[in-house]
Short mmCIF file of C-alpha atoms in Angstrom, two decimals:
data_model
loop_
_atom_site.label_atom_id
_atom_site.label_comp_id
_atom_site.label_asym_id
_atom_site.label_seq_id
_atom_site.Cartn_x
_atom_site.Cartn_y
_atom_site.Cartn_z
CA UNK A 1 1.33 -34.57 13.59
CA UNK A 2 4.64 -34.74 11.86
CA UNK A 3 7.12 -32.13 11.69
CA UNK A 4 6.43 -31.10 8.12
CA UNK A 5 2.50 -30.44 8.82
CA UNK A 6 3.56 -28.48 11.88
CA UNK A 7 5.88 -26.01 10.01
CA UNK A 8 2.67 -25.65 7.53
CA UNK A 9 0.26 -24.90 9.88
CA UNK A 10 3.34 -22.14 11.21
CA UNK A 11 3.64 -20.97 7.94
CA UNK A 12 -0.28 -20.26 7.34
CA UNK A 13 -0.57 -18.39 10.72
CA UNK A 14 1.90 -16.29 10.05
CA UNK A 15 0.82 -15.91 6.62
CA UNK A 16 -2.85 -14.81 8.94
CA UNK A 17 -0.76 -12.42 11.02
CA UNK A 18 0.86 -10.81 8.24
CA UNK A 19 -2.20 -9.92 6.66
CA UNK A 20 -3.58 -8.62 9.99
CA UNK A 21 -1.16 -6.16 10.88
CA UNK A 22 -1.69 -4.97 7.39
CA UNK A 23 -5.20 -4.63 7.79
CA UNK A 24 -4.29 -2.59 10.89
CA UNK A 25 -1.74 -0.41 8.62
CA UNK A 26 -4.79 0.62 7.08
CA UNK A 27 -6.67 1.40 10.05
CA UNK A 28 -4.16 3.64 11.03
CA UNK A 29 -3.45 5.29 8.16
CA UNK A 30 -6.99 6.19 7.07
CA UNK A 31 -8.29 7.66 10.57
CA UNK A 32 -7.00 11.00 10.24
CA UNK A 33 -8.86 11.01 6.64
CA UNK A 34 -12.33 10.43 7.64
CA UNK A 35 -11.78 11.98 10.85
CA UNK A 36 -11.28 15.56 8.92
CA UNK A 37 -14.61 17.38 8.99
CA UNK A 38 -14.55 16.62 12.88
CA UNK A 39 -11.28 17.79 13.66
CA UNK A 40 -11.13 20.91 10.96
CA UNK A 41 -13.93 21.63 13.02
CA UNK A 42 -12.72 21.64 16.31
CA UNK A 43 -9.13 23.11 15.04
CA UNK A 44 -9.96 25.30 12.53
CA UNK A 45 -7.77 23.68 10.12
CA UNK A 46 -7.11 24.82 6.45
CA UNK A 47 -6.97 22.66 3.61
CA UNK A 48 -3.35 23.38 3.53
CA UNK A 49 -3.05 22.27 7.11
CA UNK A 50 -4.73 19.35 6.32
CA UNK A 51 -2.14 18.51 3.25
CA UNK A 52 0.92 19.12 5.35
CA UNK A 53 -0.35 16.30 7.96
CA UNK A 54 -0.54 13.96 4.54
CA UNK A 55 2.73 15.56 3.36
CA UNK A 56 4.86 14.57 6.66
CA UNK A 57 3.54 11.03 6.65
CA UNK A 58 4.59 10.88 3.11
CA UNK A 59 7.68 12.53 3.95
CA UNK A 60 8.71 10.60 6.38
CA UNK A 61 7.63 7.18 5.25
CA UNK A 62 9.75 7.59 1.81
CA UNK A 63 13.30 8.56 3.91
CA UNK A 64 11.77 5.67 5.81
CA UNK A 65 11.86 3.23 2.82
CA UNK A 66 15.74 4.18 2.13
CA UNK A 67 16.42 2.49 5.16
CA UNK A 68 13.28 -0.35 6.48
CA UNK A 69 14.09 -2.25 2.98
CA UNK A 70 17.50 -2.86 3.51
CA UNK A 71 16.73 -3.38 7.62
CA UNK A 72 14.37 -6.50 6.92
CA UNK A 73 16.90 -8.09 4.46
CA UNK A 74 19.28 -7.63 7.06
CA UNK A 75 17.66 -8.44 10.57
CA UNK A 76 15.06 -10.47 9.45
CA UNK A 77 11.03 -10.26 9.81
CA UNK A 78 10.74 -11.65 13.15
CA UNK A 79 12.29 -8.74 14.44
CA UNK A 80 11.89 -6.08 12.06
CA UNK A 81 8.45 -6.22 11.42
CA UNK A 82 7.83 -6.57 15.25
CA UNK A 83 9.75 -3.23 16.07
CA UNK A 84 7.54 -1.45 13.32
CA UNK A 85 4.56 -2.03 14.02
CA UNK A 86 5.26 -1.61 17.88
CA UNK A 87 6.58 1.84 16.76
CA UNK A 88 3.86 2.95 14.64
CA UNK A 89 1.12 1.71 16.86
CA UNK A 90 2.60 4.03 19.61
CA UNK A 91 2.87 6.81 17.03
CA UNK A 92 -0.95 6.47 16.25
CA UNK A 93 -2.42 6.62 20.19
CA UNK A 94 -0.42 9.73 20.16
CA UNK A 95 -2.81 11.69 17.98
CA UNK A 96 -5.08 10.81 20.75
CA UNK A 97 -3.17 14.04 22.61
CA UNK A 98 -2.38 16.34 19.62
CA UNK A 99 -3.58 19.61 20.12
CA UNK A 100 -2.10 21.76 17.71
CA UNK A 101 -1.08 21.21 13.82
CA UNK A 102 2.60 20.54 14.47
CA UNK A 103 1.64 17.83 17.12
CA UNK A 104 -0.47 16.09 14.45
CA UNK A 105 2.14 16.63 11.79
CA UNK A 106 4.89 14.89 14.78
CA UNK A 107 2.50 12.26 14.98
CA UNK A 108 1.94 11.42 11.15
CA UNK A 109 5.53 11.58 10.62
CA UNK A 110 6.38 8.82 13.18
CA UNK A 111 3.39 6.91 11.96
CA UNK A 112 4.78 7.05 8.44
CA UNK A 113 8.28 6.47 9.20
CA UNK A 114 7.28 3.16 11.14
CA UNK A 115 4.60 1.92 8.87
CA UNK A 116 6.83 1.87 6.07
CA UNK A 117 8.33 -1.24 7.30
CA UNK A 118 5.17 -2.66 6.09
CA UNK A 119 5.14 -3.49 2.48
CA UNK A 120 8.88 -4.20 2.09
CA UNK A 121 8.32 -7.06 4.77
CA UNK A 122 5.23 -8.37 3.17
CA UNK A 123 6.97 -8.53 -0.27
CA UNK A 124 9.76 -10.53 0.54
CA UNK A 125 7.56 -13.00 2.35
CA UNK A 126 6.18 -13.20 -1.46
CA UNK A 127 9.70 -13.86 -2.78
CA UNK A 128 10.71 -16.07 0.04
CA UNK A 129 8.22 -18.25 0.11
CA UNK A 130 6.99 -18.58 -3.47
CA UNK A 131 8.66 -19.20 -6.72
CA UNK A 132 7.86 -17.20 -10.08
CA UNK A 133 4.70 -19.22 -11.16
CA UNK A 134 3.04 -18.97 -7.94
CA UNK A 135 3.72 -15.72 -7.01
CA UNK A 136 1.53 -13.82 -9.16
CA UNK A 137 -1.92 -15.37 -7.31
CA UNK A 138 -0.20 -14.98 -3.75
CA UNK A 139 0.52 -11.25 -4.21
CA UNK A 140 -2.57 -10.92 -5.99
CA UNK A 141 -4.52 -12.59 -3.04
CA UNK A 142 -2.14 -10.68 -0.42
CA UNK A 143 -3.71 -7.13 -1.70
CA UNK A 144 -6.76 -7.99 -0.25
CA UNK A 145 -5.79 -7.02 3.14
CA UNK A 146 -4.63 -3.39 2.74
CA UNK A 147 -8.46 -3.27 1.04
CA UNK A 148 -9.81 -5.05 3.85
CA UNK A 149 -8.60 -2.32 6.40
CA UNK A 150 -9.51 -0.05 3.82
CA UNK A 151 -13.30 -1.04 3.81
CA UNK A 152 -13.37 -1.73 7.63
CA UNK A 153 -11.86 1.45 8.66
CA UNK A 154 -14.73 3.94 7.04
CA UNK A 155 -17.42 1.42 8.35
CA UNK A 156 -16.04 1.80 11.72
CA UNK A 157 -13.83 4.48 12.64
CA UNK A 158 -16.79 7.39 11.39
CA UNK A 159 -19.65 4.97 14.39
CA UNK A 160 -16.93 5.37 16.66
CA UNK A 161 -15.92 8.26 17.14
CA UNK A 162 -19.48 9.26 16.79
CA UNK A 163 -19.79 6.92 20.30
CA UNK A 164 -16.87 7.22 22.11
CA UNK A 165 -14.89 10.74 20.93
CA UNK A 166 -11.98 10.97 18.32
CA UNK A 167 -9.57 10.61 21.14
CA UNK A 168 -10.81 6.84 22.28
CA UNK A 169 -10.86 5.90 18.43
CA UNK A 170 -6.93 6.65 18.18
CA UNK A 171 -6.04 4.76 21.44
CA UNK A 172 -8.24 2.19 20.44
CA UNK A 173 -6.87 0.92 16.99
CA UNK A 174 -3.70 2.25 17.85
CA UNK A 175 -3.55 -0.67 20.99
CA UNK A 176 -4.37 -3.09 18.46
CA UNK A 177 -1.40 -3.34 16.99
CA UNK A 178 0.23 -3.50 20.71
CA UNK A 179 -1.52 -6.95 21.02
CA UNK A 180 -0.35 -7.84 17.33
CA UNK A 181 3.40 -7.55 18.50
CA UNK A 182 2.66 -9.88 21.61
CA UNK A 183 1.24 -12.56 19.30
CA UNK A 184 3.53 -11.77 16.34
CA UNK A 185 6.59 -12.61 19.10
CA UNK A 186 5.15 -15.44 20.55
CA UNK A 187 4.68 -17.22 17.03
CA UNK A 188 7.76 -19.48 15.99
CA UNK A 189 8.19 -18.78 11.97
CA UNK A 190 8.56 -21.37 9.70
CA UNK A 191 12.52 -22.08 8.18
CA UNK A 192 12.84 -20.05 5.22
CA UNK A 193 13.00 -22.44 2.14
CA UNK A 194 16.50 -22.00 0.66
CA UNK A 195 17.73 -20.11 3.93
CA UNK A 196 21.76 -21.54 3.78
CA UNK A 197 21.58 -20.85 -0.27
CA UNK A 198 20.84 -17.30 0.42
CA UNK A 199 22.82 -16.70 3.09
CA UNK A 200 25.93 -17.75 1.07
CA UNK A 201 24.93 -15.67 -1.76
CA UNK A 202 27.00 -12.58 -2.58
CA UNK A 203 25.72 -9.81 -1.18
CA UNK A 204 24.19 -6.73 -2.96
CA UNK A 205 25.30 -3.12 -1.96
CA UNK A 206 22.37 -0.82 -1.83
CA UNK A 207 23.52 1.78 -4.05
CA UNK A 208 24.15 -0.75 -6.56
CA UNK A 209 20.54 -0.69 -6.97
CA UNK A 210 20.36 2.58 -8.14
CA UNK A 211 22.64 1.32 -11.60
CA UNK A 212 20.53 -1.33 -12.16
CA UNK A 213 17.89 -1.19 -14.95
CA UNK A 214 15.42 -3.32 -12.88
CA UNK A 215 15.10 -1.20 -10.31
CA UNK A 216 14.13 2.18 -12.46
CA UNK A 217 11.83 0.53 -13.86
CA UNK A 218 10.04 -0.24 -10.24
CA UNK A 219 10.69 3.30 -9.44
CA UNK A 220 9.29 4.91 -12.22
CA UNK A 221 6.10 2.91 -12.16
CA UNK A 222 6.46 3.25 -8.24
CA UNK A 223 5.93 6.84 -8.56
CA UNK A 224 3.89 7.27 -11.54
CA UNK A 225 1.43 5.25 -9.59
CA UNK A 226 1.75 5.28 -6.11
CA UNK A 227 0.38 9.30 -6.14
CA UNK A 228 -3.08 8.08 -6.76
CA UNK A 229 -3.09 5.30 -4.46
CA UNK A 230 -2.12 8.44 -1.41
CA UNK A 231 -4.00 11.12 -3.23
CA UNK A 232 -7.13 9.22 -2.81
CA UNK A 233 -6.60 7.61 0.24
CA UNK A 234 -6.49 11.04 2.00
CA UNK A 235 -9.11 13.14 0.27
CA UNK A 236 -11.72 10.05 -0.41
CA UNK A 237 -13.62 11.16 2.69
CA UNK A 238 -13.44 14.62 2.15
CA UNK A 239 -14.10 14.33 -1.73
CA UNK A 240 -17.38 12.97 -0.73
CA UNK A 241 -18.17 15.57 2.03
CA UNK A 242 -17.46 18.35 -0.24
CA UNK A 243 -19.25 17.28 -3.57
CA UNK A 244 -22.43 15.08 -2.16
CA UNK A 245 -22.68 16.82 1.43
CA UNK A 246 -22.24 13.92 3.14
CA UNK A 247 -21.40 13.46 7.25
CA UNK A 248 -18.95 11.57 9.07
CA UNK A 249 -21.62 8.98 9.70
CA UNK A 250 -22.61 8.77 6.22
CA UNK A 251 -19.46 8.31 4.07
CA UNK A 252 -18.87 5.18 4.98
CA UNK A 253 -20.58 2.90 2.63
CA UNK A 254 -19.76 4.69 -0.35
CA UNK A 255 -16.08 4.61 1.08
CA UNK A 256 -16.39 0.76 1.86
CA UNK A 257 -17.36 0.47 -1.35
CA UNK A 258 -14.74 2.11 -3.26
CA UNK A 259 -11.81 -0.44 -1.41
CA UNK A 260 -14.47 -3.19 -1.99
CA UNK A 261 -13.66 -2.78 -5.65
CA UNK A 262 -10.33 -2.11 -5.28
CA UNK A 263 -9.45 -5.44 -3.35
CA UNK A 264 -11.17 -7.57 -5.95
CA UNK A 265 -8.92 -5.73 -8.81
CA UNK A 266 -5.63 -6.46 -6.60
CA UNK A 267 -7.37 -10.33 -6.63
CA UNK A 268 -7.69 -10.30 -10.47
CA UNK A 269 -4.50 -7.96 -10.99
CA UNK A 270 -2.93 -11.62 -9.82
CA UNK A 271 -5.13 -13.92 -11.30
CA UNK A 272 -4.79 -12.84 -14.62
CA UNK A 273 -0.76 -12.75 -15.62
CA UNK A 274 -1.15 -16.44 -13.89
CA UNK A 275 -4.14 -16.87 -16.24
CA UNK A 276 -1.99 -15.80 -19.64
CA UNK A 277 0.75 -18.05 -18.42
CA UNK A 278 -0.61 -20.92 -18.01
CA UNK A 279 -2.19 -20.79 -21.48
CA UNK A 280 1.54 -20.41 -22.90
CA UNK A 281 2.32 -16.76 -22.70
CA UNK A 282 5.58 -15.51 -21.53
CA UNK A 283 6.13 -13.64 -18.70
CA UNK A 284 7.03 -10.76 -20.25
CA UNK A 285 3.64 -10.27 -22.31
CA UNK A 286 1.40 -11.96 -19.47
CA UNK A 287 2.63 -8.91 -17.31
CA UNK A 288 2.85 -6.22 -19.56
CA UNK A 289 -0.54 -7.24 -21.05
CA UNK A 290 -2.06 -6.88 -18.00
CA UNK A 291 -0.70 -3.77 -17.25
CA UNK A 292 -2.22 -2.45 -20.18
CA UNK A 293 -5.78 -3.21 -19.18
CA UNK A 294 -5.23 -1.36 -15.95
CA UNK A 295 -4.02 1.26 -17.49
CA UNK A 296 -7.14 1.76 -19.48
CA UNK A 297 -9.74 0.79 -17.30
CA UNK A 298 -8.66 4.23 -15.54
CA UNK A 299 -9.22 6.22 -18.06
CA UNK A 300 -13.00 7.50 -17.13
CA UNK A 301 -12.21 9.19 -13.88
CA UNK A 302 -12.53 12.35 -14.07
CA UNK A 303 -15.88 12.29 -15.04
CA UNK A 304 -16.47 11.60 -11.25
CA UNK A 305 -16.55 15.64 -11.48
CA UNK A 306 -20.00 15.14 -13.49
CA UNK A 307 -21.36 12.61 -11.14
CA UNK A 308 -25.24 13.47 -9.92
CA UNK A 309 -25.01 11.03 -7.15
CA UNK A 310 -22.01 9.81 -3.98
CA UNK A 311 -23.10 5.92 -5.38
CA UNK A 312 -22.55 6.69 -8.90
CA UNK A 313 -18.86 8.85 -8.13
CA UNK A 314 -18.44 5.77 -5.55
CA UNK A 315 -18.76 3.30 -8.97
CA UNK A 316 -16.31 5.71 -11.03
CA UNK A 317 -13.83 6.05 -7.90
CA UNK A 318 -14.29 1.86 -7.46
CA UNK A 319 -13.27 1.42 -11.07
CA UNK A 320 -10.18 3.35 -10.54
CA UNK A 321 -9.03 1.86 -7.61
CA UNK A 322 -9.81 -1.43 -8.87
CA UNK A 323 -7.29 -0.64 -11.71
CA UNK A 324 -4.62 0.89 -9.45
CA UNK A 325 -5.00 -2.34 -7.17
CA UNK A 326 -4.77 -4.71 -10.12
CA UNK A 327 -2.08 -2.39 -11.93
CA UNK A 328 0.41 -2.55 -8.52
CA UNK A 329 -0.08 -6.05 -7.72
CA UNK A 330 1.76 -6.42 -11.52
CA UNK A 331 3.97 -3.90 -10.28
CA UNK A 332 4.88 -6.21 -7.22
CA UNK A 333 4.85 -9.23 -9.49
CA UNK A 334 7.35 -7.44 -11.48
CA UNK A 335 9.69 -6.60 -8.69
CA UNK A 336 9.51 -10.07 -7.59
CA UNK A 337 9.95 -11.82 -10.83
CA UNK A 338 13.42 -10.00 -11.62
CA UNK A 339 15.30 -9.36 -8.40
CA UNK A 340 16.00 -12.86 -5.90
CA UNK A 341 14.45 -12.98 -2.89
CA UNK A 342 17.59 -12.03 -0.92
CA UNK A 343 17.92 -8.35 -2.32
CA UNK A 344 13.74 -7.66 -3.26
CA UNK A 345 13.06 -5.71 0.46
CA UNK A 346 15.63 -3.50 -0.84
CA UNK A 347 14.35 -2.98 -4.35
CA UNK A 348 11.15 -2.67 -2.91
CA UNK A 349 11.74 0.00 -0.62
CA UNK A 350 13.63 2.19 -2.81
CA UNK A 351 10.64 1.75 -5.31
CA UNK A 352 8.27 3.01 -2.21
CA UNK A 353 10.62 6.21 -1.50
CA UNK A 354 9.77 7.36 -5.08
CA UNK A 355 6.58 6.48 -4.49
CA UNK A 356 5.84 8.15 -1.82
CA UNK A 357 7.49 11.43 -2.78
CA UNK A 358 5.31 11.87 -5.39
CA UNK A 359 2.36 11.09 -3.15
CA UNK A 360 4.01 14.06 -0.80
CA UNK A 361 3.77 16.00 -3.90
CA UNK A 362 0.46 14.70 -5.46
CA UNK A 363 -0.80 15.53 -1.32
CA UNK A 364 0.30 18.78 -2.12
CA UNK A 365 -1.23 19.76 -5.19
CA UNK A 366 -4.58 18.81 -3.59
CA UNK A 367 -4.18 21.12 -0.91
CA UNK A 368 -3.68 24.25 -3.46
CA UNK A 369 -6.23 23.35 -5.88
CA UNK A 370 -8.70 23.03 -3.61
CA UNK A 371 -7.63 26.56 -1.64
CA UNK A 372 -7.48 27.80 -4.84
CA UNK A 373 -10.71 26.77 -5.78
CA UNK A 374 -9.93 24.54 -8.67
CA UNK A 375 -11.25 21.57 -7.22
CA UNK A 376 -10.71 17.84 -7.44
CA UNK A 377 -10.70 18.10 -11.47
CA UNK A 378 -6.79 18.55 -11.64
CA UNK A 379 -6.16 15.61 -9.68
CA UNK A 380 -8.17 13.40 -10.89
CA UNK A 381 -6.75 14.07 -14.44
CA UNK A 382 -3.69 13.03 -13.78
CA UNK A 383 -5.04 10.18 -12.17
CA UNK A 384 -6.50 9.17 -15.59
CA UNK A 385 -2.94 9.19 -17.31
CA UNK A 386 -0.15 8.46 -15.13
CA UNK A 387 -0.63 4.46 -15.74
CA UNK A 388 -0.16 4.41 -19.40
CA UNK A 389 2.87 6.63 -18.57
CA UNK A 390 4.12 3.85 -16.12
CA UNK A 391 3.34 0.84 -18.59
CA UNK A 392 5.47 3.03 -21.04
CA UNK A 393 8.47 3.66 -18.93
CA UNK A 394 8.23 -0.16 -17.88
CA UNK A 395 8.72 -0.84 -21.54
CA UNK A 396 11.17 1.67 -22.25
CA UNK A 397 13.64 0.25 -19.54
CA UNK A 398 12.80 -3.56 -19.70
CA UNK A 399 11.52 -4.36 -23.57
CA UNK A 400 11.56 -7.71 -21.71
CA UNK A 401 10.87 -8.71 -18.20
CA UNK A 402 13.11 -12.04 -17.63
CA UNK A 403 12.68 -14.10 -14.48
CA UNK A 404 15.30 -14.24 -11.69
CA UNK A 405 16.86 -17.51 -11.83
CA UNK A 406 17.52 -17.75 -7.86
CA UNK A 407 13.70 -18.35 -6.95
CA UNK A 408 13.13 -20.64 -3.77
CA UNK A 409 10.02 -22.33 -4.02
CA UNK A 410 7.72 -22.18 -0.93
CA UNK A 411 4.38 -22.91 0.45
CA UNK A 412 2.75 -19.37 2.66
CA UNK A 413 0.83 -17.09 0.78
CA UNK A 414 1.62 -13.53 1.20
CA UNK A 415 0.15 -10.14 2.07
CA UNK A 416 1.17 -6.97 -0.13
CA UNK A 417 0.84 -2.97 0.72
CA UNK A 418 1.73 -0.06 -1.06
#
């Protein structure tokens, strides 16, 4: 085997390990979610309780994203992503011996810190490895895995708890990622095409992000967006045990479902701006174009409120998710096509704080409407509009998305997250 097939075969298993710790990202994430009837139960939580768990994940994940964007530019992913996911894999078995509210909120609030290394490191394996044309179908294919823990995690999580207690079911998938770190460190990772070109590159202070065009455009659709995306991910389970009555051991197919759809819009979210452009569209209109359908296809959700049955809300929820997948893969794409590879953890990230702020907030809302009796209606409202509102900004700030011209082509798909 020559040297060149050896690096590729490097390349595709990390490209396998990326999207597995990912998947476990997910895992994590979602637990405390479909674990809420059980543990309102036994702690005689309030809905507000309940949102200020979300809230301190949020919290800390977005102060989080100031900082893990700029640390994987800087350090590496070898490294950085090692010491995250060693950190927030730790931070999830230690739910396993909350007792109280404030040890549960501790314990989010590590987790979210630590996971946020997550999608900044995924993303600029997208910009390392691929170049502009390419990069569309790897990001689009890389969404699969946050959908793929997605799906698994209702299908499992509710069966085992149900077998082993809620306590084994932290330590459990929370010593997964333990053994992803061991494997992750043992791997050697392929050279970085354009490595020495990037390295002699000018560097890019932070906060000279903030004056750059580009990057408000990423935040604004960032947060526009990104509040669904949490807002759903956190009351899913419970929207379905409050409307359709349904237990812990019986959400999870209509869950599954749900991030079934949603991975195959993140799939076509890429496909399609790839699509445009090889028929002769610029980039600019390929993206934006596709944006627009997203935006759209969101449109019908709150008539989820009117739904008679959990398959047909699971269909309208689907549809959404589908569009939120397909509208941040563009989102991604976007990133990627106007910042260089060298600087795009760091746009990234700061895109994520704002995103996850108005998650925090979005978290938040949910918690009073539904104390105050209002409901999921409110929500799911501004779920309807807040894409069209993020194409607009988008257009606002960049009337025309032009590529970066310091793209280093590349082999290794890669794996995105929110």
């Amino acid at each position: 085997m020559t040297k060149a097939q050896m690096a590729d075969r490097r390349r595709w298993l990390v490209v396998g390990l990326v999207f597995v710790a990912i998947v476990l990202n997910y895992v994590d994430r979602q637990i405390l979610a479909l674990l809420k009837p059980t543990l309102q139960a036994e702690f005689d939580w309030s809905d507000r309780d309940y949102s200020h768990m979300a809230s301190a994940f949020q919290f800390a994940a977005a102060l989080a994203f100031l900082g893990t964007g700029w640390f994987i530019d800087k350090v590496g992913l070898r490294w950085g992503f090692a010491l995250g996911v060693g950190i927030w894999s730790l931070a999830g078995m230690a739910h396993a011996f909350a007792t109280t509210v404030a040890g549960f909120v501790t314990s989010r609030a590590v987790l979210g810190a630590a996971e946020s290394i997550g999608t900044p490191a995924a993303v600029k394996t997208a910009a390392t490895y691929f170049n502009a044309r390419e990069r569309s179908i790897a990001l689009g294919i890389g969404g699969i895995a946050p959908n793929v823990g997605a799906i698994l995690t209702p299908l499992l999580i509710p069966l085992m708890a149900l077998a082993m207690g809620w306590q084994a079911t932290f330590l459990i998938a929370g010593g997964l990622g333990l053994v992803w770190v061991v494997v992750w460190l043992a791997v050697r990772l392929p050279e970085q095409p354009g490595a020495a070109a990037e390295a002699a590159a000018p560097k890019v202070p932070w906060r000279s992000l903030l004056t750059d065009r580009r990057q408000w455009a990423v935040i604004l659709a960032k947060a526009l967006t990104d509040q669904v995306w949490w807002f759903l991910l956190f009351f899913m389970p419970d929207l379905f045990h409050r409307l359709f009555g349904l237990s812990q051991g019986t959400l999870g197919l209509p869950v599954a479902l749900v991030y079934f759809m949603a991975a195959l819009g993140g799939l076509t979210g890429g496909y399609l701006p790839a699509r445009l452009m090889g028929r002769g569209w610029t980039l600019n209109a390929a993206r934006k174009t596709t944006m627009l359908v997203y935006a759209l296809l969101i449109l019908p959700v709150p008539l989820l409120v009117h739904a008679e049955s959990a398959w047909i809300a699971a269909l309208i929820l689907g549809l959404a998710l589908f569009a939120h997948q397909g509208f941040s893969t563009n989102v991604f794409g976007l990133t990627t096509d106007v910042f260089p590879a060298r600087i795009v953890g760091s746009a990234i990230g700061i895109g994520a704080f704002a995103g996850n702020l108005s998650g925090m907030g979005m978290i938040e809302f949910a918690g009073w409407s539904l104390d105050a009796g209002h409901g999921y209606l409110p929500m799911l409202l501004v779920c309807a509009v807040t894409y069209l509102l993020a194409l607009a900004a988008v257009q606002l700030i960049l009337p025309r998305i032009v590529a970066d011209d310091e793209d280093v082509p590349g082999e290794a798909p890669a794996i995105i997250g929110h």
